[in-house]
mmCIF file of C-alpha atoms in Angstrom:
data_model
loop_
_atom_site.group_PDB
_atom_site.id
_atom_site.type_symbol
_atom_site.label_atom_id
_atom_site.label_comp_id
_atom_site.label_asym_id
_atom_site.label_seq_id
_atom_site.Cartn_x
_atom_site.Cartn_y
_atom_site.Cartn_z
ATOM 1 C CA MET A 1 6.872 -39.526 -54.822
ATOM 2 C CA ALA A 2 6.020 -38.007 -51.441
ATOM 3 C CA SER A 3 8.984 -36.651 -49.491
ATOM 4 C CA LYS A 4 9.906 -38.238 -46.183
ATOM 5 C CA PRO A 5 9.108 -36.367 -42.986
ATOM 6 C CA ASP A 6 11.907 -34.824 -40.972
ATOM 7 C CA TYR A 7 13.422 -37.442 -38.658
ATOM 8 C CA TYR A 8 13.583 -35.005 -35.740
ATOM 9 C CA SER A 9 9.855 -34.300 -36.156
ATOM 10 C CA VAL A 10 9.175 -38.043 -36.299
ATOM 11 C CA LEU A 11 10.735 -38.454 -32.848
ATOM 12 C CA GLY A 12 9.318 -35.150 -31.579
ATOM 13 C CA VAL A 13 12.693 -33.717 -30.509
ATOM 14 C CA LYS A 14 14.679 -30.579 -31.303
ATOM 15 C CA ARG A 15 17.585 -30.739 -33.748
ATOM 16 C CA GLY A 16 20.124 -30.269 -30.969
ATOM 17 C CA ALA A 17 18.713 -33.090 -28.801
ATOM 18 C CA ASP A 18 21.330 -35.175 -26.990
ATOM 19 C CA ALA A 19 21.566 -38.985 -27.019
ATOM 20 C CA ALA A 20 19.581 -39.419 -23.798
ATOM 21 C CA THR A 21 16.689 -37.307 -25.135
ATOM 22 C CA LEU A 22 16.656 -39.304 -28.399
ATOM 23 C CA LYS A 23 16.538 -42.597 -26.502
ATOM 24 C CA LYS A 24 13.716 -41.435 -24.244
ATOM 25 C CA ALA A 25 11.597 -40.179 -27.163
ATOM 26 C CA PHE A 26 12.265 -43.285 -29.263
ATOM 27 C CA ARG A 27 11.333 -45.674 -26.458
ATOM 28 C CA ALA A 28 8.037 -43.934 -25.706
ATOM 29 C CA LEU A 29 6.995 -43.786 -29.384
ATOM 30 C CA ALA A 30 8.028 -47.353 -30.173
ATOM 31 C CA VAL A 31 5.898 -48.689 -27.323
ATOM 32 C CA LYS A 32 2.977 -46.438 -28.337
ATOM 33 C CA TYR A 33 2.905 -47.413 -32.024
ATOM 34 C CA HIS A 34 3.806 -51.093 -31.913
ATOM 35 C CA PRO A 35 1.149 -52.809 -34.090
ATOM 36 C CA ASP A 36 0.367 -55.412 -31.439
ATOM 37 C CA LYS A 37 -0.430 -52.614 -28.971
ATOM 38 C CA ASN A 38 -1.950 -50.069 -31.355
ATOM 39 C CA PRO A 39 -4.710 -51.348 -33.698
ATOM 40 C CA ALA A 40 -4.801 -48.150 -35.778
ATOM 41 C CA PRO A 41 -4.227 -48.889 -39.509
ATOM 42 C CA GLU A 42 -1.278 -46.524 -39.741
ATOM 43 C CA ALA A 43 0.484 -47.804 -36.570
ATOM 44 C CA GLU A 44 2.742 -50.336 -38.315
ATOM 45 C CA GLU A 45 4.108 -47.834 -40.846
ATOM 46 C CA ARG A 46 4.563 -45.286 -38.089
ATOM 47 C CA PHE A 47 6.404 -47.898 -36.024
ATOM 48 C CA LYS A 48 8.818 -48.606 -38.882
ATOM 49 C CA LEU A 49 9.408 -44.897 -39.499
ATOM 50 C CA ILE A 50 10.179 -44.276 -35.827
ATOM 51 C CA ASN A 51 12.745 -47.090 -35.878
ATOM 52 C CA GLU A 52 14.242 -45.725 -39.099
ATOM 53 C CA ALA A 53 14.506 -42.205 -37.680
ATOM 54 C CA TYR A 54 16.239 -43.376 -34.530
ATOM 55 C CA ALA A 55 18.667 -45.540 -36.502
ATOM 56 C CA MET A 56 19.742 -42.443 -38.434
ATOM 57 C CA LEU A 57 19.933 -39.950 -35.558
ATOM 58 C CA SER A 58 21.555 -42.288 -33.003
ATOM 59 C CA ASP A 59 24.616 -42.730 -35.250
ATOM 60 C CA PRO A 60 26.789 -39.570 -34.863
ATOM 61 C CA GLN A 61 28.324 -39.777 -38.357
ATOM 62 C CA ARG A 62 25.067 -40.476 -40.152
ATOM 63 C CA ARG A 63 23.314 -37.809 -38.096
ATOM 64 C CA ALA A 64 25.929 -35.220 -39.097
ATOM 65 C CA ALA A 65 25.419 -36.083 -42.769
ATOM 66 C CA TYR A 66 21.639 -35.965 -42.368
ATOM 67 C CA ASP A 67 21.821 -32.563 -40.663
ATOM 68 C CA ARG A 68 23.807 -31.262 -43.608
ATOM 69 C CA PHE A 69 22.128 -32.945 -46.584
ATOM 70 C CA GLY A 70 18.714 -34.043 -45.312
ATOM 71 C CA HIS A 71 17.233 -37.111 -47.021
ATOM 72 C CA THR A 72 19.575 -36.788 -50.030
ATOM 73 C CA GLU A 73 23.139 -38.111 -49.918
ATOM 74 C CA PRO A 74 25.990 -35.980 -51.288
ATOM 75 C CA GLY A 75 26.042 -38.089 -54.479
ATOM 76 C CA GLY A 76 22.344 -37.526 -55.110
ATOM 77 C CA GLY A 77 20.923 -40.822 -53.847
ATOM 78 C CA PRO A 78 18.330 -41.044 -51.072
ATOM 79 C CA PHE A 79 19.372 -41.409 -47.469
ATOM 80 C CA THR A 80 17.787 -44.399 -45.752
ATOM 81 C CA GLY A 81 17.515 -44.571 -42.007
ATOM 82 C CA GLY A 82 17.878 -48.351 -41.786
ATOM 83 C CA THR A 83 17.418 -50.141 -38.484
ATOM 84 C CA ALA A 84 19.178 -49.571 -35.183
ATOM 85 C CA PRO A 85 21.502 -52.431 -34.124
ATOM 86 C CA PRO A 86 19.837 -55.055 -31.881
ATOM 87 C CA SER A 87 22.454 -54.475 -29.149
ATOM 88 C CA ASP A 88 21.516 -50.773 -28.957
ATOM 89 C CA LEU A 89 17.811 -51.562 -28.836
ATOM 90 C CA ARG A 90 18.308 -54.094 -26.041
ATOM 91 C CA ASP A 91 20.107 -51.409 -24.011
ATOM 92 C CA ILE A 92 17.154 -49.044 -24.421
ATOM 93 C CA PHE A 93 14.255 -51.448 -23.921
ATOM 94 C CA GLY A 94 15.718 -54.303 -21.874
ATOM 95 C CA GLY A 95 15.716 -57.870 -23.126
ATOM 96 C CA ASP A 96 12.082 -58.844 -22.608
ATOM 97 C CA LEU A 97 10.495 -55.693 -24.047
ATOM 98 C CA PHE A 98 13.013 -55.727 -26.914
ATOM 99 C CA GLU A 99 11.929 -59.254 -27.877
ATOM 100 C CA GLU A 100 8.283 -58.182 -27.765
ATOM 101 C CA LEU A 101 8.689 -55.030 -29.849
ATOM 102 C CA PHE A 102 11.539 -55.827 -32.242
ATOM 103 C CA GLY A 103 11.772 -59.598 -32.425
ATOM 104 C CA ALA A 104 10.134 -59.626 -35.832
ATOM 105 C CA PHE A 105 12.825 -57.323 -37.257
ATOM 106 C CA PHE A 106 15.781 -59.473 -36.261
ATOM 107 C CA ARG A 107 14.688 -63.103 -35.999
ATOM 108 C CA ARG A 108 15.824 -65.152 -38.942
ATOM 109 C CA SER A 109 16.375 -68.466 -37.169
ATOM 110 C CA PRO A 110 14.926 -70.501 -34.266
ATOM 111 C CA ALA A 111 17.618 -69.091 -31.944
ATOM 112 C CA ARG A 112 16.093 -67.264 -28.964
ATOM 113 C CA HIS A 113 17.722 -64.705 -26.727
ATOM 114 C CA GLY A 114 17.766 -65.636 -23.043
ATOM 115 C CA ARG A 115 15.624 -63.830 -20.494
ATOM 116 C CA ASP A 116 17.132 -61.020 -18.408
ATOM 117 C CA ILE A 117 17.192 -61.461 -14.634
ATOM 118 C CA SER A 118 17.770 -59.019 -11.779
ATOM 119 C CA THR A 119 18.964 -58.846 -8.187
ATOM 120 C CA THR A 120 19.766 -56.169 -5.591
ATOM 121 C CA LEU A 121 23.066 -55.113 -4.036
ATOM 122 C CA LYS A 122 23.337 -53.051 -0.858
ATOM 123 C CA LEU A 123 26.306 -50.715 -0.500
ATOM 124 C CA SER A 124 27.515 -48.623 2.421
ATOM 125 C CA LEU A 125 28.396 -44.965 1.956
ATOM 126 C CA ASN A 126 32.046 -45.862 2.500
ATOM 127 C CA GLU A 127 31.881 -48.385 -0.363
ATOM 128 C CA ILE A 128 30.215 -45.779 -2.569
ATOM 129 C CA ALA A 129 32.936 -43.274 -1.703
ATOM 130 C CA SER A 130 35.795 -45.579 -2.679
ATOM 131 C CA GLY A 131 34.161 -47.980 -5.145
ATOM 132 C CA ALA A 132 33.847 -51.636 -4.230
ATOM 133 C CA THR A 133 34.191 -55.153 -5.548
ATOM 134 C CA LYS A 134 31.201 -57.147 -4.296
ATOM 135 C CA THR A 135 29.587 -60.497 -4.973
ATOM 136 C CA VAL A 136 25.941 -61.359 -5.605
ATOM 137 C CA THR A 137 24.339 -64.796 -5.594
ATOM 138 C CA VAL A 138 21.541 -65.441 -8.077
ATOM 139 C CA GLU A 139 19.430 -68.368 -9.162
ATOM 140 C CA ARG A 140 19.166 -68.882 -12.896
ATOM 141 C CA SER A 141 19.018 -71.581 -15.530
ATOM 142 C CA ALA A 142 21.974 -73.264 -17.215
ATOM 143 C CA PRO A 143 21.947 -75.350 -20.416
ATOM 144 C CA CYS A 144 20.893 -78.932 -19.814
ATOM 145 C CA ALA A 145 24.001 -81.162 -19.952
ATOM 146 C CA THR A 146 22.084 -83.987 -21.644
ATOM 147 C CA CYS A 147 20.545 -82.120 -24.585
ATOM 148 C CA VAL A 148 23.032 -79.188 -24.539
ATOM 149 C CA GLY A 149 20.198 -76.684 -24.399
ATOM 150 C CA GLU A 150 18.235 -78.133 -27.303
ATOM 151 C CA GLY A 151 15.388 -79.453 -25.161
ATOM 152 C CA THR A 152 14.974 -82.554 -27.326
ATOM 153 C CA GLN A 153 16.413 -86.061 -27.450
ATOM 154 C CA THR A 154 15.695 -86.707 -31.121
ATOM 155 C CA LYS A 155 16.263 -84.627 -34.225
ATOM 156 C CA SER A 156 13.495 -82.286 -35.235
ATOM 157 C CA GLN A 157 12.325 -80.991 -38.586
ATOM 158 C CA PRO A 158 11.742 -77.407 -39.707
ATOM 159 C CA CYS A 159 8.167 -76.360 -38.989
ATOM 160 C CA GLU A 160 6.173 -76.385 -42.217
ATOM 161 C CA THR A 161 3.864 -73.606 -41.051
ATOM 162 C CA CYS A 162 6.536 -70.963 -40.355
ATOM 163 C CA LYS A 163 9.352 -72.511 -42.453
ATOM 164 C CA GLY A 164 11.594 -72.581 -39.397
ATOM 165 C CA GLY A 165 11.205 -68.917 -38.500
ATOM 166 C CA GLY A 166 9.099 -69.458 -35.385
ATOM 167 C CA GLN A 167 6.704 -66.699 -36.439
ATOM 168 C CA VAL A 168 3.845 -66.240 -38.875
ATOM 169 C CA ARG A 169 2.355 -63.085 -40.341
ATOM 170 C CA VAL A 170 -1.403 -62.630 -40.024
ATOM 171 C CA GLN A 171 -3.647 -59.983 -41.510
ATOM 172 C CA ARG A 172 -6.034 -58.029 -39.308
ATOM 173 C CA GLY A 173 -7.931 -55.701 -41.530
ATOM 174 C CA TYR A 174 -5.395 -53.278 -42.963
ATOM 175 C CA VAL A 175 -2.701 -54.244 -40.449
ATOM 176 C CA SER A 176 -0.246 -57.080 -40.938
ATOM 177 C CA LEU A 177 0.998 -58.504 -37.632
ATOM 178 C CA VAL A 178 3.739 -60.973 -36.723
ATOM 179 C CA GLN A 179 2.817 -63.623 -34.151
ATOM 180 C CA VAL A 180 4.351 -66.727 -32.624
ATOM 181 C CA CYS A 181 3.745 -69.758 -34.825
ATOM 182 C CA PRO A 182 0.822 -71.728 -33.332
ATOM 183 C CA ASP A 183 2.228 -75.119 -34.444
ATOM 184 C CA CYS A 184 5.809 -74.965 -33.165
ATOM 185 C CA LYS A 185 5.163 -72.375 -30.397
ATOM 186 C CA GLY A 186 7.969 -70.199 -31.720
ATOM 187 C CA GLU A 187 10.612 -72.925 -31.777
ATOM 188 C CA GLY A 188 10.798 -73.136 -35.555
ATOM 189 C CA ARG A 189 11.016 -76.943 -35.472
ATOM 190 C CA THR A 190 8.597 -79.802 -34.791
ATOM 191 C CA GLY A 191 8.560 -83.553 -34.457
ATOM 192 C CA ALA A 192 11.242 -84.013 -31.790
ATOM 193 C CA GLU A 193 10.701 -85.766 -28.470
ATOM 194 C CA PRO A 194 11.413 -83.691 -25.338
ATOM 195 C CA CYS A 195 14.597 -84.358 -23.410
ATOM 196 C CA PRO A 196 13.668 -86.578 -20.431
ATOM 197 C CA HIS A 197 16.085 -84.822 -18.067
ATOM 198 C CA CYS A 198 14.933 -81.228 -18.563
ATOM 199 C CA LYS A 199 11.386 -82.023 -19.796
ATOM 200 C CA GLY A 200 11.990 -80.018 -22.954
ATOM 201 C CA ARG A 201 13.184 -76.862 -21.149
ATOM 202 C CA GLY A 202 16.708 -77.211 -22.455
ATOM 203 C CA ALA A 203 17.928 -75.909 -19.098
ATOM 204 C CA ARG A 204 18.486 -76.817 -15.467
ATOM 205 C CA ASP A 205 18.406 -74.638 -12.345
ATOM 206 C CA GLU A 206 21.663 -73.427 -10.803
ATOM 207 C CA ARG A 207 22.847 -71.078 -8.100
ATOM 208 C CA VAL A 208 25.882 -68.943 -8.949
ATOM 209 C CA THR A 209 27.958 -66.260 -7.221
ATOM 210 C CA LEU A 210 29.156 -63.425 -9.450
ATOM 211 C CA THR A 211 31.538 -60.514 -8.936
ATOM 212 C CA VAL A 212 30.193 -56.977 -9.347
ATOM 213 C CA GLN A 213 32.319 -53.842 -9.704
ATOM 214 C CA ALA A 214 30.457 -50.944 -8.072
ATOM 215 C CA PRO A 215 31.877 -47.616 -9.338
ATOM 216 C CA LYS A 216 32.600 -44.628 -7.109
ATOM 217 C CA GLY A 217 29.637 -42.358 -6.466
ATOM 218 C CA VAL A 218 26.963 -44.804 -7.662
ATOM 219 C CA GLU A 219 23.474 -43.783 -6.505
ATOM 220 C CA ALA A 220 20.535 -45.721 -5.099
ATOM 221 C CA GLY A 221 18.290 -46.971 -7.899
ATOM 222 C CA HIS A 222 21.149 -47.221 -10.399
ATOM 223 C CA LYS A 223 21.333 -50.454 -12.399
ATOM 224 C CA LEU A 224 24.574 -52.254 -13.210
ATOM 225 C CA ARG A 225 24.467 -54.716 -16.106
ATOM 226 C CA LEU A 226 26.438 -57.946 -16.311
ATOM 227 C CA ASP A 227 26.336 -59.014 -19.959
ATOM 228 C CA GLY A 228 25.427 -62.628 -20.612
ATOM 229 C CA GLU A 229 24.825 -63.541 -16.958
ATOM 230 C CA GLY A 230 21.063 -63.976 -17.310
ATOM 231 C CA GLU A 231 19.071 -66.960 -18.520
ATOM 232 C CA PRO A 232 20.685 -69.012 -21.322
ATOM 233 C CA GLY A 233 19.483 -68.611 -24.893
ATOM 234 C CA ARG A 234 17.692 -71.369 -26.786
ATOM 235 C CA ARG A 235 19.024 -73.095 -29.866
ATOM 236 C CA GLY A 236 22.221 -71.074 -30.018
ATOM 237 C CA GLY A 237 20.677 -67.807 -28.928
ATOM 238 C CA GLN A 238 22.638 -65.305 -26.829
ATOM 239 C CA ALA A 239 22.252 -65.444 -23.048
ATOM 240 C CA GLY A 240 20.289 -62.716 -21.295
ATOM 241 C CA ASP A 241 21.810 -60.147 -18.944
ATOM 242 C CA LEU A 242 21.846 -59.708 -15.182
ATOM 243 C CA TYR A 243 20.758 -56.299 -13.873
ATOM 244 C CA VAL A 244 22.008 -55.402 -10.388
ATOM 245 C CA HIS A 245 19.840 -52.757 -8.669
ATOM 246 C CA ILE A 246 21.816 -50.642 -6.203
ATOM 247 C CA GLU A 247 20.489 -49.958 -2.705
ATOM 248 C CA VAL A 248 22.263 -47.797 -0.106
ATOM 249 C CA GLU A 249 22.517 -48.827 3.524
ATOM 250 C CA ALA A 250 21.455 -46.348 6.189
ATOM 251 C CA HIS A 251 24.379 -44.548 7.879
ATOM 252 C CA PRO A 252 24.422 -43.704 11.604
ATOM 253 C CA PHE A 253 25.575 -40.107 10.960
ATOM 254 C CA PHE A 254 25.020 -39.065 7.349
ATOM 255 C CA GLU A 255 22.139 -38.419 5.010
ATOM 256 C CA ARG A 256 22.959 -38.322 1.300
ATOM 257 C CA GLU A 257 21.825 -35.638 -1.138
ATOM 258 C CA GLY A 258 23.451 -36.288 -4.498
ATOM 259 C CA VAL A 259 27.206 -36.062 -3.894
ATOM 260 C CA ASP A 260 26.770 -34.032 -0.676
ATOM 261 C CA LEU A 261 26.437 -35.454 2.824
ATOM 262 C CA HIS A 262 24.492 -33.943 5.726
ATOM 263 C CA ALA A 263 24.945 -34.559 9.448
ATOM 264 C CA GLU A 264 23.616 -33.126 12.709
ATOM 265 C CA VAL A 265 26.118 -32.543 15.539
ATOM 266 C CA PRO A 266 25.073 -31.533 19.077
ATOM 267 C CA ILE A 267 27.038 -28.790 20.868
ATOM 268 C CA THR A 268 26.710 -27.286 24.332
ATOM 269 C CA PHE A 269 25.348 -23.833 25.147
ATOM 270 C CA PRO A 270 28.796 -22.545 26.235
ATOM 271 C CA GLN A 271 30.355 -23.866 22.995
ATOM 272 C CA ALA A 272 27.725 -21.987 20.988
ATOM 273 C CA CYS A 273 28.303 -18.781 22.947
ATOM 274 C CA LEU A 274 32.083 -18.829 23.133
ATOM 275 C CA GLY A 275 33.006 -20.750 19.983
ATOM 276 C CA ALA A 276 34.893 -24.023 20.021
ATOM 277 C CA GLN A 277 36.821 -26.659 18.122
ATOM 278 C CA ILE A 278 34.729 -29.834 17.932
ATOM 279 C CA GLU A 279 35.317 -33.270 16.439
ATOM 280 C CA VAL A 280 32.938 -34.300 13.658
ATOM 281 C CA PRO A 281 32.802 -37.570 11.700
ATOM 282 C CA THR A 282 33.588 -37.877 7.992
ATOM 283 C CA LEU A 283 33.812 -40.933 5.753
ATOM 284 C CA GLU A 284 37.607 -40.698 6.130
ATOM 285 C CA GLY A 285 37.612 -40.375 9.938
ATOM 286 C CA LYS A 286 37.181 -37.609 12.503
ATOM 287 C CA VAL A 287 38.235 -34.024 11.767
ATOM 288 C CA LEU A 288 38.195 -30.778 13.756
ATOM 289 C CA LEU A 289 35.541 -28.187 12.913
ATOM 290 C CA LYS A 290 35.602 -24.585 14.157
ATOM 291 C CA VAL A 291 32.314 -23.411 15.666
ATOM 292 C CA PRO A 292 32.143 -19.600 15.536
ATOM 293 C CA ALA A 293 31.248 -17.696 18.697
ATOM 294 C CA GLY A 294 27.543 -16.882 18.863
ATOM 295 C CA ALA A 295 26.512 -19.840 16.674
ATOM 296 C CA GLN A 296 22.752 -20.414 16.593
ATOM 297 C CA SER A 297 21.039 -23.779 16.731
ATOM 298 C CA GLY A 298 20.437 -24.986 13.169
ATOM 299 C CA LYS A 299 23.441 -23.164 11.692
ATOM 300 C CA ARG A 300 25.064 -25.116 8.838
ATOM 301 C CA LEU A 301 28.821 -25.327 8.423
ATOM 302 C CA ARG A 302 30.457 -26.763 5.310
ATOM 303 C CA LEU A 303 33.458 -29.047 5.044
ATOM 304 C CA ARG A 304 34.541 -28.867 1.409
ATOM 305 C CA GLY A 305 35.514 -32.079 -0.335
ATOM 306 C CA LYS A 306 34.251 -34.371 2.433
ATOM 307 C CA GLY A 307 31.256 -35.689 0.496
ATOM 308 C CA LEU A 308 31.042 -38.344 -2.231
ATOM 309 C CA PRO A 309 32.924 -38.453 -5.538
ATOM 310 C CA ARG A 310 31.350 -37.078 -8.716
ATOM 311 C CA ALA A 311 31.289 -39.245 -11.830
ATOM 312 C CA GLN A 312 32.843 -36.418 -13.871
ATOM 313 C CA GLY A 313 35.518 -35.736 -11.244
ATOM 314 C CA GLY A 314 35.693 -33.829 -7.996
ATOM 315 C CA THR A 315 33.984 -34.459 -4.673
ATOM 316 C CA GLY A 316 30.889 -33.179 -2.919
ATOM 317 C CA ASP A 317 30.803 -31.475 0.471
ATOM 318 C CA LEU A 318 29.781 -32.382 4.011
ATOM 319 C CA PHE A 319 27.269 -30.018 5.652
ATOM 320 C CA VAL A 320 27.187 -30.057 9.456
ATOM 321 C CA ARG A 321 24.052 -28.724 11.152
ATOM 322 C CA LEU A 322 24.683 -27.537 14.715
ATOM 323 C CA ILE A 323 22.132 -28.487 17.356
ATOM 324 C CA ILE A 324 22.447 -26.703 20.718
ATOM 325 C CA GLU A 325 21.593 -29.282 23.341
ATOM 326 C CA THR A 326 19.830 -28.202 26.542
ATOM 327 C CA PRO A 327 20.937 -30.128 29.663
ATOM 328 C CA GLN A 328 18.130 -32.184 31.173
ATOM 329 C CA ARG A 329 19.590 -32.281 34.709
ATOM 330 C CA LEU A 330 21.535 -29.474 36.389
ATOM 331 C CA THR A 331 23.673 -29.403 39.495
ATOM 332 C CA ALA A 332 22.969 -26.736 42.081
ATOM 333 C CA ARG A 333 26.074 -24.851 40.978
ATOM 334 C CA GLN A 334 25.054 -24.953 37.302
ATOM 335 C CA ARG A 335 21.562 -23.722 38.125
ATOM 336 C CA ALA A 336 22.903 -20.876 40.216
ATOM 337 C CA LEU A 337 25.265 -19.739 37.463
ATOM 338 C CA LEU A 338 22.521 -19.861 34.839
ATOM 339 C CA GLU A 339 20.161 -17.875 37.050
ATOM 340 C CA GLU A 340 22.892 -15.280 37.483
ATOM 341 C CA PHE A 341 23.483 -15.226 33.729
ATOM 342 C CA GLU A 342 19.770 -14.722 33.091
ATOM 343 C CA ALA A 343 19.588 -11.902 35.613
ATOM 344 C CA ILE A 344 22.448 -9.926 34.112
ATOM 345 C CA SER A 345 21.104 -10.519 30.577
ATOM 346 C CA GLN A 346 17.847 -8.699 31.270
ATOM 347 C CA GLY A 347 17.603 -5.497 29.247
ATOM 348 C CA LYS A 348 20.482 -6.407 26.956
ATOM 349 C CA GLU A 349 18.525 -7.738 24.004
ATOM 350 C CA GLU A 350 20.941 -6.028 21.581
ATOM 351 C CA ALA A 351 23.223 -9.034 22.087
ATOM 352 C CA GLN A 352 20.367 -11.339 21.071
ATOM 353 C CA PRO A 353 19.083 -10.041 17.708
ATOM 354 C CA GLN A 354 16.596 -12.875 17.157
ATOM 355 C CA ARG A 355 15.024 -12.380 20.596
ATOM 356 C CA ARG A 356 14.990 -8.612 20.122
ATOM 357 C CA GLY A 357 13.249 -8.953 16.748
ATOM 358 C CA PHE A 358 10.657 -11.262 18.282
ATOM 359 C CA LEU A 359 9.936 -8.878 21.154
ATOM 360 C CA ASP A 360 9.591 -5.943 18.745
ATOM 361 C CA LYS A 361 7.057 -7.844 16.617
ATOM 362 C CA LEU A 362 5.206 -8.970 19.742
ATOM 363 C CA LYS A 363 4.942 -5.383 20.948
ATOM 364 C CA GLU A 364 3.639 -4.169 17.549
ATOM 365 C CA PHE A 365 1.073 -6.973 17.461
ATOM 366 C CA PHE A 366 -0.501 -6.106 20.819
ATOM 367 C CA ASP A 367 -0.203 -2.295 20.629
#
């Protein structure tokens, strides 16, 4: 009997791979080798082996035993990878792709899992900093009150073609594929008249408002899942989930970079030369920031702990970029003082290292 291949090699990961790496590798391979997507004769067996390998390595206890004993249990019997739980697979693939790839492994009745739905939620930086309880309004289906989600008004009979399973196995060359039953269209039952109120859908449209808990530090593009708040299942099937996609509102002062915030603050020429205490905004209110004497335009100053919270604890920083603003209109007195300042600054480039460096390079270039 041929020995089984190493499960880590099956998934193409190193032995020390973490859970996220395992999930990523498993998802890519499962999509690649699904028999309905890959007509190669060996695709179906490869697909089953990939699922078996992930089932073993995604379970910490079973993985530890496999790392120690390989494909042989301590008592001498063979280790079998089994199949990953449907709930885990739905987390990895999402409801719709899970049904497409793994429905044949788990369907044993006409029950159908409801479709997942999605919406967006915009959060301000202040809400991200403190966490927020928000509401979203979505349109979805609810079970028809007349037929209670059955979609029929008379009793049906198990489909003779698929024996109530809703699927049939067909042979394509060397590959055996599972497809939706052509007679009952996957329902598993035939002969019933459609419900007149929902036209056989088993559902009606509704508009609902749901509460969403947005955690501290959540980032744009993150998805929050509300279990069971998607489309209803059919014939006793579990409802789908609602995925809330996070968007971040633009802020008048701050740009976000991970847990750090960045802001530009204008200062005057005298403040840059002499140093100053200036007020700058933070998410918690205004604070004083010391500008060192001789500050150059573009200089960045850091306010520790004034950014956004980290998921693992702690807080990011706020970086303030100083912009020296040039007055657009001068009084006669201001102009006179600046002209005097310019006159007495001639020949004293040692106090202006950037200007002195530029003049030195300019001289070398033209000499």
